[in-house]
Amino acid sequence: MRKIAAIVVMLICMVGCSIEGRYYAEYKELSPMEEWLKKDVIMFKVPIEKDNLEYNMSLAYRYVVGHSHEIVKVKITETTPSGKVESVEYDLNMLDENGYYKGDGSLGIIDTEHLILANKTFKEKGTYNYKIEHMMPNDPIKFAVEIGLVLDQGK
């Protein structure tokens, strides 16, 4: 019951606090055990209504206190509406320039956002599919809560 109430409060906050210029944002819970298993492949479907516009693509990563990785390695596989598939690996740096863990948080839950592609242009209209999986040598990633995909309109 508490979990449902917490989810409802988060949804209300997300709807009421939309960020200007944000085109798409979706967040998916990983495991109820606060871990990201290698077998947990996360899927996103992103509708693109206008082609040739620029977006900044970011990954949102939520974790809890106790997360000990300085870098989280991920692979993102994009499938275009016409079926072209491309995979790229990224390192999400969890530390700031002073060596402290990045993010904003409260009650032990920390939210980070990592720009992975600036000025990304979608060449065709339609639904793009994204598959996100972790590429860390140790499985699972402990104290991981959510992963999200974010598109902000480019400047």
PDB file of C-alpha atoms in Angstrom:
ATOM      1  CA  MET A   1       0.000   0.000   0.000  1.00  0.00           C
ATOM      2  CA  ARG A   2       2.842   2.409   0.834  1.00  0.00           C
ATOM      3  CA  LYS A   3       4.506   1.634  -2.482  1.00  0.00           C
ATOM      4  CA  ILE A   4       1.326   2.471  -4.403  1.00  0.00           C
ATOM      5  CA  ALA A   5       0.953   5.759  -2.512  1.00  0.00           C
ATOM      6  CA  ALA A   6       4.587   6.657  -3.231  1.00  0.00           C
ATOM      7  CA  ILE A   7       4.119   5.918  -6.946  1.00  0.00           C
ATOM      8  CA  VAL A   8       0.968   8.069  -7.086  1.00  0.00           C
ATOM      9  CA  VAL A   9       2.793  10.982  -5.425  1.00  0.00           C
ATOM     10  CA  MET A  10       5.736  10.644  -7.869  1.00  0.00           C
ATOM     11  CA  LEU A  11       3.374  10.600 -10.867  1.00  0.00           C
ATOM     12  CA  ILE A  12       1.571  13.717  -9.655  1.00  0.00           C
ATOM     13  CA  CYS A  13       4.908  15.476  -9.185  1.00  0.00           C
ATOM     14  CA  MET A  14       6.132  14.430 -12.629  1.00  0.00           C
ATOM     15  CA  VAL A  15       2.941  15.624 -14.363  1.00  0.00           C
ATOM     16  CA  GLY A  16       2.886  18.922 -12.480  1.00  0.00           C
ATOM     17  CA  CYS A  17       6.587  19.621 -12.904  1.00  0.00           C
ATOM     18  CA  SER A  18       7.233  19.217 -16.594  1.00  0.00           C
ATOM     19  CA  ILE A  19      10.525  20.638 -17.808  1.00  0.00           C
ATOM     20  CA  GLU A  20      10.399  23.220 -20.569  1.00  0.00           C
ATOM     21  CA  GLY A  21      11.684  21.845 -23.873  1.00  0.00           C
ATOM     22  CA  ARG A  22      11.315  18.233 -22.757  1.00  0.00           C
ATOM     23  CA  TYR A  23       9.915  16.224 -25.664  1.00  0.00           C
ATOM     24  CA  TYR A  24       9.997  12.718 -24.188  1.00  0.00           C
ATOM     25  CA  ALA A  25      10.772  11.242 -20.780  1.00  0.00           C
ATOM     26  CA  GLU A  26       9.994   7.755 -19.565  1.00  0.00           C
ATOM     27  CA  TYR A  27      11.385   5.941 -16.548  1.00  0.00           C
ATOM     28  CA  LYS A  28      11.270   2.224 -15.850  1.00  0.00           C
ATOM     29  CA  GLU A  29      11.734   0.468 -12.558  1.00  0.00           C
ATOM     30  CA  LEU A  30      14.487  -2.125 -12.554  1.00  0.00           C
ATOM     31  CA  SER A  31      14.099  -4.816  -9.911  1.00  0.00           C
ATOM     32  CA  PRO A  32      12.032  -4.650  -6.740  1.00  0.00           C
ATOM     33  CA  MET A  33      15.222  -5.795  -4.996  1.00  0.00           C
ATOM     34  CA  GLU A  34      17.006  -2.510  -5.936  1.00  0.00           C
ATOM     35  CA  GLU A  35      19.351  -4.143  -8.415  1.00  0.00           C
ATOM     36  CA  TRP A  36      19.844  -4.265 -12.170  1.00  0.00           C
ATOM     37  CA  LEU A  37      20.324  -7.782 -13.460  1.00  0.00           C
ATOM     38  CA  LYS A  38      22.091  -8.365 -16.764  1.00  0.00           C
ATOM     39  CA  LYS A  39      19.006 -10.236 -17.972  1.00  0.00           C
ATOM     40  CA  ASP A  40      16.862  -7.130 -17.279  1.00  0.00           C
ATOM     41  CA  VAL A  41      16.821  -5.504 -20.707  1.00  0.00           C
ATOM     42  CA  ILE A  42      14.820  -2.275 -20.617  1.00  0.00           C
ATOM     43  CA  MET A  43      12.765  -1.226 -23.655  1.00  0.00           C
ATOM     44  CA  PHE A  44      11.499   2.212 -24.680  1.00  0.00           C
ATOM     45  CA  LYS A  45       9.299   3.175 -27.639  1.00  0.00           C
ATOM     46  CA  VAL A  46       9.826   6.788 -28.693  1.00  0.00           C
ATOM     47  CA  PRO A  47       7.363   8.360 -31.157  1.00  0.00           C
ATOM     48  CA  ILE A  48       8.994  10.899 -33.469  1.00  0.00           C
ATOM     49  CA  GLU A  49       6.423  13.048 -35.246  1.00  0.00           C
ATOM     50  CA  LYS A  50       8.784  15.451 -37.029  1.00  0.00           C
ATOM     51  CA  ASP A  51      12.011  14.392 -38.693  1.00  0.00           C
ATOM     52  CA  ASN A  52      15.251  16.385 -38.922  1.00  0.00           C
ATOM     53  CA  LEU A  53      14.832  18.185 -35.600  1.00  0.00           C
ATOM     54  CA  GLU A  54      17.666  18.201 -33.073  1.00  0.00           C
ATOM     55  CA  TYR A  55      17.320  16.643 -29.633  1.00  0.00           C
ATOM     56  CA  ASN A  56      19.614  16.076 -26.697  1.00  0.00           C
ATOM     57  CA  MET A  57      19.308  12.467 -25.558  1.00  0.00           C
ATOM     58  CA  SER A  58      20.018  11.598 -21.941  1.00  0.00           C
ATOM     59  CA  LEU A  59      19.785   8.600 -19.684  1.00  0.00           C
ATOM     60  CA  ALA A  60      18.263   9.116 -16.265  1.00  0.00           C
ATOM     61  CA  TYR A  61      19.610   6.802 -13.582  1.00  0.00           C
ATOM     62  CA  ARG A  62      18.117   6.495 -10.113  1.00  0.00           C
ATOM     63  CA  TYR A  63      19.999   4.739  -7.359  1.00  0.00           C
ATOM     64  CA  VAL A  64      20.003   4.486  -3.586  1.00  0.00           C
ATOM     65  CA  VAL A  65      22.706   5.264  -1.067  1.00  0.00           C
ATOM     66  CA  GLY A  66      25.163   2.384  -1.081  1.00  0.00           C
ATOM     67  CA  HIS A  67      25.623   2.340  -4.858  1.00  0.00           C
ATOM     68  CA  SER A  68      29.369   1.923  -5.237  1.00  0.00           C
ATOM     69  CA  HIS A  69      30.091   2.163  -8.957  1.00  0.00           C
ATOM     70  CA  GLU A  70      32.005   5.181 -10.217  1.00  0.00           C
ATOM     71  CA  ILE A  71      31.025   4.304 -13.786  1.00  0.00           C
ATOM     72  CA  VAL A  72      27.988   2.385 -15.044  1.00  0.00           C
ATOM     73  CA  LYS A  73      28.541   0.848 -18.473  1.00  0.00           C
ATOM     74  CA  VAL A  74      25.447   0.549 -20.665  1.00  0.00           C
ATOM     75  CA  LYS A  75      24.645  -0.502 -24.211  1.00  0.00           C
ATOM     76  CA  ILE A  76      21.853   1.195 -26.111  1.00  0.00           C
ATOM     77  CA  THR A  77      20.437  -0.441 -29.218  1.00  0.00           C
ATOM     78  CA  GLU A  78      18.326   1.782 -31.468  1.00  0.00           C
ATOM     79  CA  THR A  79      15.946   0.365 -34.053  1.00  0.00           C
ATOM     80  CA  THR A  80      14.584   2.948 -36.494  1.00  0.00           C
ATOM     81  CA  PRO A  81      11.043   2.830 -37.932  1.00  0.00           C
ATOM     82  CA  SER A  82      12.498   1.356 -41.141  1.00  0.00           C
ATOM     83  CA  GLY A  83      14.319  -1.388 -39.196  1.00  0.00           C
ATOM     84  CA  LYS A  84      17.922  -0.129 -39.167  1.00  0.00           C
ATOM     85  CA  VAL A  85      19.675  -1.324 -35.987  1.00  0.00           C
ATOM     86  CA  GLU A  86      22.641   0.371 -34.306  1.00  0.00           C
ATOM     87  CA  SER A  87      24.219  -0.347 -30.906  1.00  0.00           C
ATOM     88  CA  VAL A  88      26.524   1.960 -28.956  1.00  0.00           C
ATOM     89  CA  GLU A  89      28.098   1.539 -25.530  1.00  0.00           C
ATOM     90  CA  TYR A  90      28.304   4.429 -23.071  1.00  0.00           C
ATOM     91  CA  ASP A  91      29.948   5.035 -19.707  1.00  0.00           C
ATOM     92  CA  LEU A  92      27.730   6.874 -17.243  1.00  0.00           C
ATOM     93  CA  ASN A  93      30.159   8.701 -14.967  1.00  0.00           C
ATOM     94  CA  MET A  94      28.652   8.737 -11.495  1.00  0.00           C
ATOM     95  CA  LEU A  95      31.229  11.133  -9.988  1.00  0.00           C
ATOM     96  CA  ASP A  96      31.514  14.888 -10.385  1.00  0.00           C
ATOM     97  CA  GLU A  97      34.785  16.780 -10.984  1.00  0.00           C
ATOM     98  CA  ASN A  98      35.498  16.733  -7.215  1.00  0.00           C
ATOM     99  CA  GLY A  99      35.066  12.969  -6.881  1.00  0.00           C
ATOM    100  CA  TYR A 100      31.642  13.109  -5.211  1.00  0.00           C
ATOM    101  CA  TYR A 101      28.658  11.120  -6.414  1.00  0.00           C
ATOM    102  CA  LYS A 102      26.474  13.153  -8.781  1.00  0.00           C
ATOM    103  CA  GLY A 103      22.787  13.610  -8.395  1.00  0.00           C
ATOM    104  CA  ASP A 104      19.947  15.193  -6.552  1.00  0.00           C
ATOM    105  CA  GLY A 105      18.126  13.274  -3.929  1.00  0.00           C
ATOM    106  CA  SER A 106      16.369  12.894  -0.673  1.00  0.00           C
ATOM    107  CA  LEU A 107      15.677  10.081   1.745  1.00  0.00           C
ATOM    108  CA  GLY A 108      18.571   8.109   0.300  1.00  0.00           C
ATOM    109  CA  ILE A 109      17.295   8.074  -3.308  1.00  0.00           C
ATOM    110  CA  ILE A 110      19.521   9.883  -5.825  1.00  0.00           C
ATOM    111  CA  ASP A 111      18.545  10.935  -9.366  1.00  0.00           C
ATOM    112  CA  THR A 112      21.117  11.572 -12.072  1.00  0.00           C
ATOM    113  CA  GLU A 113      20.811  12.519 -15.719  1.00  0.00           C
ATOM    114  CA  HIS A 114      23.599  11.789 -18.206  1.00  0.00           C
ATOM    115  CA  LEU A 115      23.759  13.464 -21.629  1.00  0.00           C
ATOM    116  CA  ILE A 116      24.735  10.749 -24.098  1.00  0.00           C
ATOM    117  CA  LEU A 117      23.990  12.387 -27.460  1.00  0.00           C
ATOM    118  CA  ALA A 118      23.868  16.133 -28.074  1.00  0.00           C
ATOM    119  CA  ASN A 119      22.058  17.395 -31.170  1.00  0.00           C
ATOM    120  CA  LYS A 120      20.729  13.988 -32.248  1.00  0.00           C
ATOM    121  CA  THR A 121      18.703  14.198 -35.440  1.00  0.00           C
ATOM    122  CA  PHE A 122      16.041  11.620 -36.277  1.00  0.00           C
ATOM    123  CA  LYS A 123      16.053  11.072 -40.038  1.00  0.00           C
ATOM    124  CA  GLU A 124      12.570   9.555 -40.276  1.00  0.00           C
ATOM    125  CA  LYS A 125       9.175   9.840 -38.619  1.00  0.00           C
ATOM    126  CA  GLY A 126       7.696   6.966 -36.656  1.00  0.00           C
ATOM    127  CA  THR A 127       8.454   4.910 -33.576  1.00  0.00           C
ATOM    128  CA  TYR A 128      12.073   4.343 -32.587  1.00  0.00           C
ATOM    129  CA  ASN A 129      12.732   1.393 -30.286  1.00  0.00           C
ATOM    130  CA  TYR A 130      15.503   1.554 -27.697  1.00  0.00           C
ATOM    131  CA  LYS A 131      16.895  -1.384 -25.781  1.00  0.00           C
ATOM    132  CA  ILE A 132      19.077  -0.560 -22.773  1.00  0.00           C
ATOM    133  CA  GLU A 133      21.175  -3.134 -20.960  1.00  0.00           C
ATOM    134  CA  HIS A 134      24.018  -2.890 -18.513  1.00  0.00           C
ATOM    135  CA  MET A 135      27.470  -4.041 -19.585  1.00  0.00           C
ATOM    136  CA  MET A 136      29.102  -4.188 -16.157  1.00  0.00           C
ATOM    137  CA  PRO A 137      31.365  -7.175 -15.474  1.00  0.00           C
ATOM    138  CA  ASN A 138      29.657  -7.783 -12.122  1.00  0.00           C
ATOM    139  CA  ASP A 139      26.041  -8.858 -12.127  1.00  0.00           C
ATOM    140  CA  PRO A 140      23.816  -7.523 -10.678  1.00  0.00           C
ATOM    141  CA  ILE A 141      24.384  -3.801 -10.159  1.00  0.00           C
ATOM    142  CA  LYS A 142      23.321  -3.367  -6.555  1.00  0.00           C
ATOM    143  CA  PHE A 143      21.301  -0.366  -5.340  1.00  0.00           C
ATOM    144  CA  ALA A 144      20.031   0.538  -8.854  1.00  0.00           C
ATOM    145  CA  VAL A 145      16.363   1.544  -8.901  1.00  0.00           C
ATOM    146  CA  GLU A 146      15.335   3.019 -12.283  1.00  0.00           C
ATOM    147  CA  ILE A 147      16.621   3.833 -15.750  1.00  0.00           C
ATOM    148  CA  GLY A 148      15.008   6.412 -17.987  1.00  0.00           C
ATOM    149  CA  LEU A 149      15.287   7.781 -21.513  1.00  0.00           C
ATOM    150  CA  VAL A 150      14.952  11.547 -22.000  1.00  0.00           C
ATOM    151  CA  LEU A 151      14.773  13.698 -25.132  1.00  0.00           C
ATOM    152  CA  ASP A 152      15.025  17.468 -24.816  1.00  0.00           C
ATOM    153  CA  GLN A 153      14.612  19.776 -27.781  1.00  0.00           C
ATOM    154  CA  GLY A 154      17.982  20.972 -29.024  1.00  0.00           C
ATOM    155  CA  LYS A 155      18.944  24.615 -29.010  1.00  0.00           C
TER     156      LYS A 155
END
